[in-house]
XYZ file of C-alpha atoms in Angstrom:
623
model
C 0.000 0.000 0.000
C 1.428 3.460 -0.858
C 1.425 6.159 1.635
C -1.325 8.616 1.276
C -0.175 11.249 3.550
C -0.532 14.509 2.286
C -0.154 18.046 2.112
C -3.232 21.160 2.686
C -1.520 23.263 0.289
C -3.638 25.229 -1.769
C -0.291 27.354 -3.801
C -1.546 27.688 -7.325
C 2.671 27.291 -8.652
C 1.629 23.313 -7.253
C -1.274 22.790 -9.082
C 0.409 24.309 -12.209
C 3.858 22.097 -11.898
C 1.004 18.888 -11.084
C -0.974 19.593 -14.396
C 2.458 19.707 -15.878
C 3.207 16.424 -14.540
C -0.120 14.848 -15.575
C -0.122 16.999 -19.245
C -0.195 13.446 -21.111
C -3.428 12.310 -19.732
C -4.697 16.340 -18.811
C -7.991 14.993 -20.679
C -8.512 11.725 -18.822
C -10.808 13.465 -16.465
C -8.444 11.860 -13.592
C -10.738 13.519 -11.368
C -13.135 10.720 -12.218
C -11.777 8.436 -9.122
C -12.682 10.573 -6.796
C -15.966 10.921 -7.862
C -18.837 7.858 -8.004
C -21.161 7.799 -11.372
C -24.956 8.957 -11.144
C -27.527 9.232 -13.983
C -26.684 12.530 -14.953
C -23.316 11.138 -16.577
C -21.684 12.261 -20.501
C -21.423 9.271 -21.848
C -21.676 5.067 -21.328
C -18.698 3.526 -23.576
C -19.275 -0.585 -23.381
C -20.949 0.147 -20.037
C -18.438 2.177 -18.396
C -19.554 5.782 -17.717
C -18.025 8.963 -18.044
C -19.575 11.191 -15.559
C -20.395 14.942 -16.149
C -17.579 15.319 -13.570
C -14.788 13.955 -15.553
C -15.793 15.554 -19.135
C -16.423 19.059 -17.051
C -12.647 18.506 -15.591
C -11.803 17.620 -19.391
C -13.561 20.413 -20.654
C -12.130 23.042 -18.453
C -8.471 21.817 -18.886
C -8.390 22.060 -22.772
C -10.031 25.327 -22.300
C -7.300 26.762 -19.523
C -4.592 24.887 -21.889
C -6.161 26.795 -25.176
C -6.699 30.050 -23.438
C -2.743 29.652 -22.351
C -1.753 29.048 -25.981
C -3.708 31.496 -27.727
C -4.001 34.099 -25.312
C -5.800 37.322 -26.156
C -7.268 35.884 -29.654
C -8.853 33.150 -27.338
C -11.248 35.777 -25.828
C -13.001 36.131 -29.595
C -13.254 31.717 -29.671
C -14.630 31.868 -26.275
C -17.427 34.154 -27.603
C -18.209 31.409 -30.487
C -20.619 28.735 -29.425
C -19.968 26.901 -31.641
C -16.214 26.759 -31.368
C -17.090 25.760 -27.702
C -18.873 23.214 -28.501
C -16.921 21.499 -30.568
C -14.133 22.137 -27.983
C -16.062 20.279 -25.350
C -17.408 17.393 -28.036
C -13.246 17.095 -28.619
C -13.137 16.282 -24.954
C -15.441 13.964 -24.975
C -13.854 12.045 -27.658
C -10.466 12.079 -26.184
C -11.870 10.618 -23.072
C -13.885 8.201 -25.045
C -10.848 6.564 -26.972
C -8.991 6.685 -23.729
C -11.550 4.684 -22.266
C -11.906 2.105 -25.357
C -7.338 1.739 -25.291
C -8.106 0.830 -21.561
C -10.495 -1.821 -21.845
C -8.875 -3.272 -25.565
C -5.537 -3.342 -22.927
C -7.395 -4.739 -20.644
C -8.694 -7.614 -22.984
C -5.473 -8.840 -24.580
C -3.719 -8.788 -20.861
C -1.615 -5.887 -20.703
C -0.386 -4.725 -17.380
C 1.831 -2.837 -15.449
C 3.624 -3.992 -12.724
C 3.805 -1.652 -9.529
C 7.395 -1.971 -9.779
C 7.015 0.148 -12.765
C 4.259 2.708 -10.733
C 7.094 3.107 -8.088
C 10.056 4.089 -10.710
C 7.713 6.145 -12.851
C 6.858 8.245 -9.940
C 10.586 8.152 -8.290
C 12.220 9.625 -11.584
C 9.878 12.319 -11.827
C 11.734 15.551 -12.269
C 8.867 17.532 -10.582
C 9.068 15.035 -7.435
C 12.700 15.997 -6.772
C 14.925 17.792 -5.081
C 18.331 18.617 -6.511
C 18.064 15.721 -8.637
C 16.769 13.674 -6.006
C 13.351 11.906 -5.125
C 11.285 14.168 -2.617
C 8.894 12.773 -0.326
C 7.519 16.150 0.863
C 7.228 17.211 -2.498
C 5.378 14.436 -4.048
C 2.807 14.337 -1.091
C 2.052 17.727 -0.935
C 1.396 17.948 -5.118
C -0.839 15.256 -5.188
C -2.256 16.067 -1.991
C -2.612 19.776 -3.785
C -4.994 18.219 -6.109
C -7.077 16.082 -4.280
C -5.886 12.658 -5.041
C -4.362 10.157 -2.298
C -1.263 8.366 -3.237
C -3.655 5.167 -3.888
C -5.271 7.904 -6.471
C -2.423 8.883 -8.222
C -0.735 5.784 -8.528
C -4.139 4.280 -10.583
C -4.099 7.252 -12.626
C -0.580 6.475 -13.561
C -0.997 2.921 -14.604
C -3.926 3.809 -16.458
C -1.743 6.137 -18.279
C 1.336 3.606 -18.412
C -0.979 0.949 -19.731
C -1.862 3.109 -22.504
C 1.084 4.346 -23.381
C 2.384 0.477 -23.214
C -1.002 -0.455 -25.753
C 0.221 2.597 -27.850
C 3.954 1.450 -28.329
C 2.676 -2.047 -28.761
C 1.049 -1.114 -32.307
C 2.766 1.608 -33.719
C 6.489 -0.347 -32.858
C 5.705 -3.243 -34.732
C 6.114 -1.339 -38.521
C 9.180 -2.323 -40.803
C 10.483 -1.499 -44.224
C 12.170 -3.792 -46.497
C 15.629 -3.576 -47.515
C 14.393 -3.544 -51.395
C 11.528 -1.036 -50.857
C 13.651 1.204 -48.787
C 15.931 1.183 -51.927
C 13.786 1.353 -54.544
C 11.986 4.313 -52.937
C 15.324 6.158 -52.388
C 15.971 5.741 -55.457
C 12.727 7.288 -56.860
C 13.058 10.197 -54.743
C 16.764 10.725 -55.675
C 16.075 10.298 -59.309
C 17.626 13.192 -61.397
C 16.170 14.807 -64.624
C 18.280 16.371 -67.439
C 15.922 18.781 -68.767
C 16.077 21.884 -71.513
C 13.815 24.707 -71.317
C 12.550 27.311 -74.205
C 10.792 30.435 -72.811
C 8.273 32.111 -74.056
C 8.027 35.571 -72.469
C 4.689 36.603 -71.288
C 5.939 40.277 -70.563
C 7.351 40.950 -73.757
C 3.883 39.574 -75.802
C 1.718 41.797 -72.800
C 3.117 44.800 -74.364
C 2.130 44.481 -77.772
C -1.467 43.667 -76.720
C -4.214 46.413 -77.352
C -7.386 46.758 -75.505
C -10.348 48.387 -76.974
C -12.428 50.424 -74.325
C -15.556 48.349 -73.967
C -13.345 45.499 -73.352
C -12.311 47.188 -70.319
C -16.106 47.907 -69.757
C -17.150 44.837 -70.285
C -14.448 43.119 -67.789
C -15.132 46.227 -64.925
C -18.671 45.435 -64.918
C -18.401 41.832 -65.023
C -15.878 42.026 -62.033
C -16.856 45.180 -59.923
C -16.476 43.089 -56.693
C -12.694 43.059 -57.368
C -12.578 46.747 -57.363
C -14.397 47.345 -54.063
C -12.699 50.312 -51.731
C -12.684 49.066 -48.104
C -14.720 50.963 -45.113
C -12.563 53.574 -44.077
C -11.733 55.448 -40.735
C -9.913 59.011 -39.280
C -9.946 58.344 -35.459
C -8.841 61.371 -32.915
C -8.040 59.488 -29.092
C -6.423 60.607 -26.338
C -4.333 57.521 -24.456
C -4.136 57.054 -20.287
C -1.079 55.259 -19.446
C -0.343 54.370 -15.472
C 3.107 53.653 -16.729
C 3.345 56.972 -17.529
C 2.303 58.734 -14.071
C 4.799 57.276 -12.056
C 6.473 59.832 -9.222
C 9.109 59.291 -6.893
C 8.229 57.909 -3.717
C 9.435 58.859 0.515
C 11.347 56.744 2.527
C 8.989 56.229 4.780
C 6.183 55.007 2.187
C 8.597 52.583 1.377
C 8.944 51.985 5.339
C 5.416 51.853 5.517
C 4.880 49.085 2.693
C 7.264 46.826 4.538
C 5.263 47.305 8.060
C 2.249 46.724 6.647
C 3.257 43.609 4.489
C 5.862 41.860 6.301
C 4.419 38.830 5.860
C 5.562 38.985 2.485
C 9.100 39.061 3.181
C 8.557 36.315 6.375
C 10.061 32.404 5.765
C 7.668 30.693 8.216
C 9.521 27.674 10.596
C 10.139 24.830 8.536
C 10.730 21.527 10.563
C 12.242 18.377 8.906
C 10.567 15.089 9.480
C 11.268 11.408 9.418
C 8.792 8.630 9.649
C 8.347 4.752 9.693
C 4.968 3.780 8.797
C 3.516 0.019 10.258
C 0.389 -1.704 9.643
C -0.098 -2.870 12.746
C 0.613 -0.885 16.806
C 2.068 -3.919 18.007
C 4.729 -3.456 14.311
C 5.141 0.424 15.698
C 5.342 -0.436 19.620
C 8.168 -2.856 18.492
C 9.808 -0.400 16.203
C 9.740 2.462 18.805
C 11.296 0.217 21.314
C 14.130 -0.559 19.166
C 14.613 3.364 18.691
C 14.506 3.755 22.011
C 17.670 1.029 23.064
C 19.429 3.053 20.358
C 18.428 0.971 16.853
C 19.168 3.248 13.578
C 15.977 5.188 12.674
C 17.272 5.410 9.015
C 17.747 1.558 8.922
C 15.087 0.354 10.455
C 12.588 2.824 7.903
C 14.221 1.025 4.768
C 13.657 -1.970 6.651
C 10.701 -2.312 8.233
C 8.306 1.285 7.066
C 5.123 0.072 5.011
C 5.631 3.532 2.928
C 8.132 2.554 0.463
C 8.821 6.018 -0.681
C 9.863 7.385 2.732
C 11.148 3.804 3.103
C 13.955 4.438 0.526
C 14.919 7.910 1.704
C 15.406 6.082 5.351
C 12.076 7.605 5.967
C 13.195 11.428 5.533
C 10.549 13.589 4.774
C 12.394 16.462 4.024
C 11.511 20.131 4.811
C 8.069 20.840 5.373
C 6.730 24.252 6.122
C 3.091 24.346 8.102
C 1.113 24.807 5.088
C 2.341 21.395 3.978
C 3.115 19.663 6.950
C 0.027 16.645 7.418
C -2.033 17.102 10.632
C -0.660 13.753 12.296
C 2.567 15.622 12.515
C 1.419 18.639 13.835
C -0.402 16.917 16.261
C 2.058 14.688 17.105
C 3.860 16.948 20.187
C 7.305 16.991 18.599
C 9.182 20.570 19.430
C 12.915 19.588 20.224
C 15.786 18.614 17.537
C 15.400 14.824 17.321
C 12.659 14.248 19.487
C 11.036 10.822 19.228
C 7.404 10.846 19.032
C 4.877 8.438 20.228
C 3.122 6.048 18.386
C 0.593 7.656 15.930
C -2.525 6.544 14.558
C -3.127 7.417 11.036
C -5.850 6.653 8.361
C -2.807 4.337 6.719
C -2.038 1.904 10.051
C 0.165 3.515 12.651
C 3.442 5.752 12.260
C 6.510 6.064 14.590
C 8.049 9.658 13.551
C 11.154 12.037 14.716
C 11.625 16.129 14.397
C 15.311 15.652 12.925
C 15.886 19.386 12.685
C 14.203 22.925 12.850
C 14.511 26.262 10.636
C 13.527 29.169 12.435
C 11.583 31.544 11.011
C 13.065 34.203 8.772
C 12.405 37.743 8.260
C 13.928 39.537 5.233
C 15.427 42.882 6.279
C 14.313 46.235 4.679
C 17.292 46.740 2.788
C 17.233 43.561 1.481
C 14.160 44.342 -0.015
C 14.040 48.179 -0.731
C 14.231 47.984 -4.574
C 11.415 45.848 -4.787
C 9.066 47.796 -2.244
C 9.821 51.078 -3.970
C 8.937 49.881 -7.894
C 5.516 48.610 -6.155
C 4.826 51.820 -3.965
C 5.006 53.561 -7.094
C 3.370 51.175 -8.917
C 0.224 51.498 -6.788
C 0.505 55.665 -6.833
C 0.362 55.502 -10.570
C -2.495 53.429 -10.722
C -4.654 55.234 -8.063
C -3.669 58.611 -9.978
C -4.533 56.840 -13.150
C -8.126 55.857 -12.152
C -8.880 58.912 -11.102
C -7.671 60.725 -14.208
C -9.665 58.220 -15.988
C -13.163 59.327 -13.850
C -12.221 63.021 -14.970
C -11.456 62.100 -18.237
C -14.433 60.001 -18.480
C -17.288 62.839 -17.287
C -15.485 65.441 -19.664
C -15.767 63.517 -22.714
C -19.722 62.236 -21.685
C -20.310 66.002 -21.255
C -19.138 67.163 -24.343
C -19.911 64.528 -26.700
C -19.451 67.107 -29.744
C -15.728 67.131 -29.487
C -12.649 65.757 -27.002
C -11.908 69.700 -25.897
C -12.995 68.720 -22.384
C -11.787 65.368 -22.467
C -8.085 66.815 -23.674
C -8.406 69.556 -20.752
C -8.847 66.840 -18.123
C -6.287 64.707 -19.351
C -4.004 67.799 -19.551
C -2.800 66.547 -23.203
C -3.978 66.563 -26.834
C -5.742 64.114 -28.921
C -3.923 62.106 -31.221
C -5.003 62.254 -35.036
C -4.827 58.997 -37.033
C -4.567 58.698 -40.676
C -7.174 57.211 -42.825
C -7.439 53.144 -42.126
C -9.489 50.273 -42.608
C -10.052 46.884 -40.814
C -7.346 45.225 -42.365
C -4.639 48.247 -41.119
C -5.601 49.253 -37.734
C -2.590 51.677 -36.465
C -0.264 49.949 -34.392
C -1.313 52.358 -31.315
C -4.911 51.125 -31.463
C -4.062 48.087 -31.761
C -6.365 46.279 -29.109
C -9.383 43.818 -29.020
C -11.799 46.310 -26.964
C -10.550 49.428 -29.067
C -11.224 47.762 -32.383
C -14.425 46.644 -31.442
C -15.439 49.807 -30.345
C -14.357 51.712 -33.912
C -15.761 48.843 -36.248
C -18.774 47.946 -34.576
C -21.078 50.999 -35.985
C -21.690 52.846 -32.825
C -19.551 55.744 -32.679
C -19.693 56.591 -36.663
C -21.984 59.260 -37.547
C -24.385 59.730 -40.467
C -23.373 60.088 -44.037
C -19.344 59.886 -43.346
C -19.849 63.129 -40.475
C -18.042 62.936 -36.996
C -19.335 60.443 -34.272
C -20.118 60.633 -30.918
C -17.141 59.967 -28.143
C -16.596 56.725 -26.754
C -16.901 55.806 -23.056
C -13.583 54.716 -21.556
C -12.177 51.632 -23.185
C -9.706 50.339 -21.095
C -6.834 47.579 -22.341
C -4.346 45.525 -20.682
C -1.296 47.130 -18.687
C -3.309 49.661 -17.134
C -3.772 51.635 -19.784
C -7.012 52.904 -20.961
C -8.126 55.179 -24.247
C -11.111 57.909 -25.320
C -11.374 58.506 -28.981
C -13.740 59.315 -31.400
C -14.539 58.869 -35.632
C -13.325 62.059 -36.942
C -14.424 60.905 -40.999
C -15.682 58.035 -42.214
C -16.087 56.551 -45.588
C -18.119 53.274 -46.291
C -17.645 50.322 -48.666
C -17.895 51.310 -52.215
C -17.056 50.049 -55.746
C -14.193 52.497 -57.004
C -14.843 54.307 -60.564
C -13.842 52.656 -63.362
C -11.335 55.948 -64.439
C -9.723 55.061 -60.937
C -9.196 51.155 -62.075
C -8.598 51.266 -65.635
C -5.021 51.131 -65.886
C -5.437 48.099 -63.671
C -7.724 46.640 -65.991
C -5.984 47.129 -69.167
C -2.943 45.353 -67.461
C -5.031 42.722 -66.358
C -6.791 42.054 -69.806
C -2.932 42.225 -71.748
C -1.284 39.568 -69.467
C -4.353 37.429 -70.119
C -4.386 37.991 -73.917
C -0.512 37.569 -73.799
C -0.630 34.249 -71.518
C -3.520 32.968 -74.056
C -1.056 33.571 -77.060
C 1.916 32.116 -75.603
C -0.280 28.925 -74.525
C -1.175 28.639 -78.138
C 2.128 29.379 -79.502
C 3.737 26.674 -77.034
C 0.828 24.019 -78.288
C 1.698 24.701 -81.617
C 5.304 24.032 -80.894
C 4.640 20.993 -78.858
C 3.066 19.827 -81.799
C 5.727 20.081 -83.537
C 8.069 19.003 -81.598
C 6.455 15.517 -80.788
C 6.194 15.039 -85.132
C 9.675 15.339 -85.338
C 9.524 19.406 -86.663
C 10.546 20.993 -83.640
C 14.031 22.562 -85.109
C 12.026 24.407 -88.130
C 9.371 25.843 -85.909
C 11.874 26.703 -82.893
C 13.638 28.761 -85.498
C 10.728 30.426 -87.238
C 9.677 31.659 -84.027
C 13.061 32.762 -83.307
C 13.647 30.654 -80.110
C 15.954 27.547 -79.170
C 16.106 25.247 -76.251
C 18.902 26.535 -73.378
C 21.450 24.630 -71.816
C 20.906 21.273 -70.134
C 19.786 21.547 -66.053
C 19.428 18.823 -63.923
C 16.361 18.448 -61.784
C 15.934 16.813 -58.498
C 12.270 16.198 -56.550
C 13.834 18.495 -54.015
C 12.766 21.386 -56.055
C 9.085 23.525 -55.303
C 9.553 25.528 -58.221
C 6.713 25.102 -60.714
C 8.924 23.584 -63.652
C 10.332 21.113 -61.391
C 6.921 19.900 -60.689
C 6.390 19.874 -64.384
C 9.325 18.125 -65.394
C 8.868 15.335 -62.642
C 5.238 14.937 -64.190
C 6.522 14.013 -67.575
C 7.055 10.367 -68.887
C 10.334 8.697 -69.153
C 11.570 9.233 -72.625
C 12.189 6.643 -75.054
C 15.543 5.292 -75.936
C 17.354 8.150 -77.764
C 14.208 10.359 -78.112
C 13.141 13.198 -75.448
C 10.083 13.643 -73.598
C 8.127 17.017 -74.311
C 5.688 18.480 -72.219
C 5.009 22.583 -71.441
C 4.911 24.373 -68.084
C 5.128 27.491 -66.462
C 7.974 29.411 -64.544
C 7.805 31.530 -61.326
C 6.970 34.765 -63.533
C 4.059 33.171 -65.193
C 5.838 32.746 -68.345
C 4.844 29.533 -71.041
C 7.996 27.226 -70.704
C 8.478 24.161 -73.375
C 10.722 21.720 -71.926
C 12.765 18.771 -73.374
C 13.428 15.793 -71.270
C 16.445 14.035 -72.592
C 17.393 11.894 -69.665
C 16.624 10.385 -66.379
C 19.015 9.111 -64.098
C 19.822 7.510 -60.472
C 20.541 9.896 -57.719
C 22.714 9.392 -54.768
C 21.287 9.682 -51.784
C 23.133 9.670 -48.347
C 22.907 7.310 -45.516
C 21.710 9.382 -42.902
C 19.231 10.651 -44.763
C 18.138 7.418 -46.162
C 18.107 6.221 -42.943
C 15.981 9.524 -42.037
C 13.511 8.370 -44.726
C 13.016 4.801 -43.588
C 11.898 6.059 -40.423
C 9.721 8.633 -41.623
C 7.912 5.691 -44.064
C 7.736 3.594 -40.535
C 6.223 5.771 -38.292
C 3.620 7.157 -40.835
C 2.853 3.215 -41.538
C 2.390 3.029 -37.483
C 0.169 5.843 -37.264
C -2.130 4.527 -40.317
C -2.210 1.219 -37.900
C -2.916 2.952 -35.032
C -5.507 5.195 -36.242
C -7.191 1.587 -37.838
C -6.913 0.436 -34.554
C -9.038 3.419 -33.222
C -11.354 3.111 -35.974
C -11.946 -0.352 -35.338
C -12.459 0.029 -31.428
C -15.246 2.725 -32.332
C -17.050 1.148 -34.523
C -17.632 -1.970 -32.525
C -18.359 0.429 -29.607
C -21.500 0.521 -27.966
C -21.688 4.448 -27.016
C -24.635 5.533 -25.302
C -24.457 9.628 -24.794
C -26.257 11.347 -21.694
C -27.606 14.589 -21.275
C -23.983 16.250 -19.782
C -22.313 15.453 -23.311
C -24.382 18.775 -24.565
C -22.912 22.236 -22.953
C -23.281 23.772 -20.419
């Protein structure tokens, strides 16, 4: 049985290291063992239920873990309900599969030993201590989060299981020798390829274009000449960055008085402990202590915890917060005092106080720096929200203008350019302020000056007043404003149609065995030979790989186009074998294996779901 002593502590930097620990199975709804199933559950998968419990816990993780990732963009998702939906119906998957791995593990007899539970959690990095497993440690983070050590440890072979199931299917995948060769080769391959050009550019500008051909295209297209929505903003910006002032020595004195608790290392005492099953196991033990036995010997020895056990039952520093109540109860207040025996919801524990850290109070110098940057932190902030109350009744006042609003805030408004949704100004640059432009209100009639904002306040402290100096609406621009466009347009389309035909023509040729005559008419000639490789993501490459091999002595014609959009003809004269190297080969291989694994894997899952029986309950909808 593994100790399930553990900590009260409630420090959020625990629970974040703990769902750090746990990330791999953050959507198992691990919460689930502590919590029984009732007819209000998400889902039944082969008759096990997951309980609105477990897909809320799942739920709110990927949410936290989304909102972490995305950060300020994840504030327009949230407001989707649909997006949150689907977020919480991806939830309930993941748990689902997790739950259909389990049992399939469970059918063909896969296990894991508690050997394995007991290394997995003892090379933990977030369990130790200077590269060392700590007891104190791991208690109080699973303790943090609810779960006795019982808890965790099923949790963890659930996980271990899975991950053993996983490894199982996708580690099985091989490549033959031959078809690792043969498909090295094909990717190596090299092409010896000539090129003629036709030059779009040069054909473009001997085009003409009549005028109700560029009529014809401008009214046939006007939704491609469309001028955006358009804004002039004037705003005047509050910054508590901005209003910080020196501050006294004895605010800085003050600070420290009134929050030395801050700056205060409470006692820490250091523990060790030899947990029995039975009293008569503890009576024995702490009679053995007594006539002088070795506590640290006697813990690996005889404890029932194995994790103390291995440490010679040191618990290492615990401060009160995280220090369980058997110990605190326990009487111990000397340096090596011996306790009693003590009864415990595990059997019965014999422990010792091997040392004591008085509490520590960091001295005001020590500490200055910091006090003074958050002194004047706090001024700047309490002189910032009341500028912002002043600021805020002058510009509700006069809502024909800023004037009052500037006189308040003691400084002028700030006069954008013109703009449009797709170029806010860097300055404005903020969800709430955007919103507040673009979403209609503040625009007045018939592209006239708005009405002020209210205060729109941003991250940082910092908080803005503005208002739509001019604004212009969507509208199709004239067709004098786009008709040089257009008659560029309507050229390099008439040009690429003649070179097309042109190169066709040529082709033609070409493949009947006239190709020199016409090359020459048309006053072109193939370039030098260039060898191609697949590695290439230009568009001729792509071309020249899509041609067939040519015939002995003969070349393969085909007609493509370059980066600049001109018509390319292009002679394939050869193929050959590339060379590619053995790291990379070997690079390949594994590439071909692992994306075989996953195809298995995910056939696995397929299978598994469709001979599910799934049964959904009312929590699977949100919330």
């Amino acid at each position: 049985m593994m100790d399930n002593l553990r900590a009260a502590s409630n420090h959020v930097v625990l629970k974040i290291i703990l769902g750090l620990i746990i990330l791999s199975f953050v959507l198992t709804g691990v919460g689930g063992y502590l919590t029984g199933g009732s007819g209000d559950y998400a889902a039944k998968v082969n008759g096990q239920e997951i309980s609105r419990a477990q897909l809320e816990r799942a739920f709110s993780n990927e949410r936290a873990r989304q909102q972490q990732m995305l950060g300020e963009q994840f504030s327009a998702l949230a407001g989707n309900e649909g997006y949150m939906q689907q977020m919480r119906q991806q939830a309930l998957s993941q748990l689902t599969d997790e739950i259909l791995l389990d049992q399939y593990a469970k059918n063909i007899g896969l296990a894991i030993s508690d050997d394995q539970i007991k290394q997995a959690i003892f090379t933990q990095p977030a369990f130790q201590t200077d590269g060392k497993f700590d007891n104190a440690k791991y208690l109080g983070l699973i303790g943090n989060m609810g779960f006795t050590a019982d808890q965790y440890a099923e949790a963890l072979r659930k996980q271990l299981t899975t991950q053993q199931l996983i490894k199982s299917v996708t580690g099985t995948d091989f490549v033959l020798g031959s078809e690792s060769d043969a498909l090295a080769a094909l990717i190596s391959q090299q092409r010896l390829v000539r090129e003629v050009t036709i030059n779009v550019g040069e054909l473009a500008a001997k085009q003409t274009v009549t005028p109700d051909e560029i009529n014809n295209y401008y009214q046939q297209n006007k939704n491609s000449f469309m001028s955006p929505e358009q804004f002039r903003v004037s705003y005047i910006k509050l910054d508590a960055a901005s209003m910080q002032e020196p501050v006294s020595e004895s605010e800085i004195q003050g600070w420290y008085d009134e929050h030395q608790q801050d700056y205060t290392q409470p006692q820490r005492n250091r523990y060790s402990i030899i947990q029995t099953k039975t009293e008569a196991e503890a009576q024995s033990i702490l009679d053995a202590l007594k006539n002088g036995g070795d506590f640290a010997a006697l813990a690996k020895e005889k404890s029932a915890d194995p994790i103390s056990a291995r440490q010679g039952g040191d618990m290492g520093w615990l401060e009160p917060d995280t220090t369980p109540d058997e110990l605190k109860n326990s009487g111990l207040k000397d340096k090596g005092q011996l306790s009693g025996i003590i009864k415990s919801s595990v059997g019965f524990i014999v422990a010792r106080l091997d040392d004591i850290q008085p509490q520590q109070v960091k001295a005001l110098a020590d500490v200055r720096d910091d006090i003074a940057a958050k002194v004047k932190q706090e001024k700047a902030v309490d002189a910032y929200y009341k500028l912002q109350q002043k600021v805020s009744d002058a510009a509700s006042n006069d809502t024909e203008s800023l004037a009052g609003a500037e006189e308040a805030a003691g400084v002028k408004a700030v006069e954008t350019g013109w703009f449009s949704h797709d170029n806010l100004p860097a300055e404005l640059n903020f969800k709430p302020v955007q919103e507040a432009i673009f979403n209609g209100g503040l625009a007045g009639d018939n592209g006239a000056p708005g009405r002020n904002s209210d205060i729109i306040t941003v991250d940082g402290d910092r908080a803005f007043v503005l208002r739509i100096s001019e604004h212009k609406p969507e509208a199709v621009k004239p067709l004098p404003e786009v008709t040089a466009q257009i008659t560029d347009t309507l050229k390099q389309q008439k040009a690429q149609a003649a070179a097309k035909s042109q190169a066709d023509k040529l082709l033609a040729d070409l493949k009947a065995g006239k190709g020199d005559e016409a090359l020459k008419a048309a006053g072109l000639s193939f370039g030098q030979t260039q060898t191609l490789t697949r590695t290439g993501q230009d568009p001729l490459t792509q071309s020249a790989f899509a041609l067939p091999l040519p015939a002995a002595g003969k070349a393969s014609y085909g007609v493509g186009e370059d980066m600049q959009g001109n018509v390319v003809l292009l002679s394939l004269d050869k193929v050959q074998t590339g060379e590619m190297p053995t790291a990379q080969k070997t690079a390949l291989v594994q590439g071909v294996t692992q994306n075989n694994a996953q195809i298995a894997f995910e056939a696995l899952m397929t299978n598994l779901r469709k001979e599910a029986k799934i049964k959904y309950g009312a929590a699977a909808q949100a919330q």
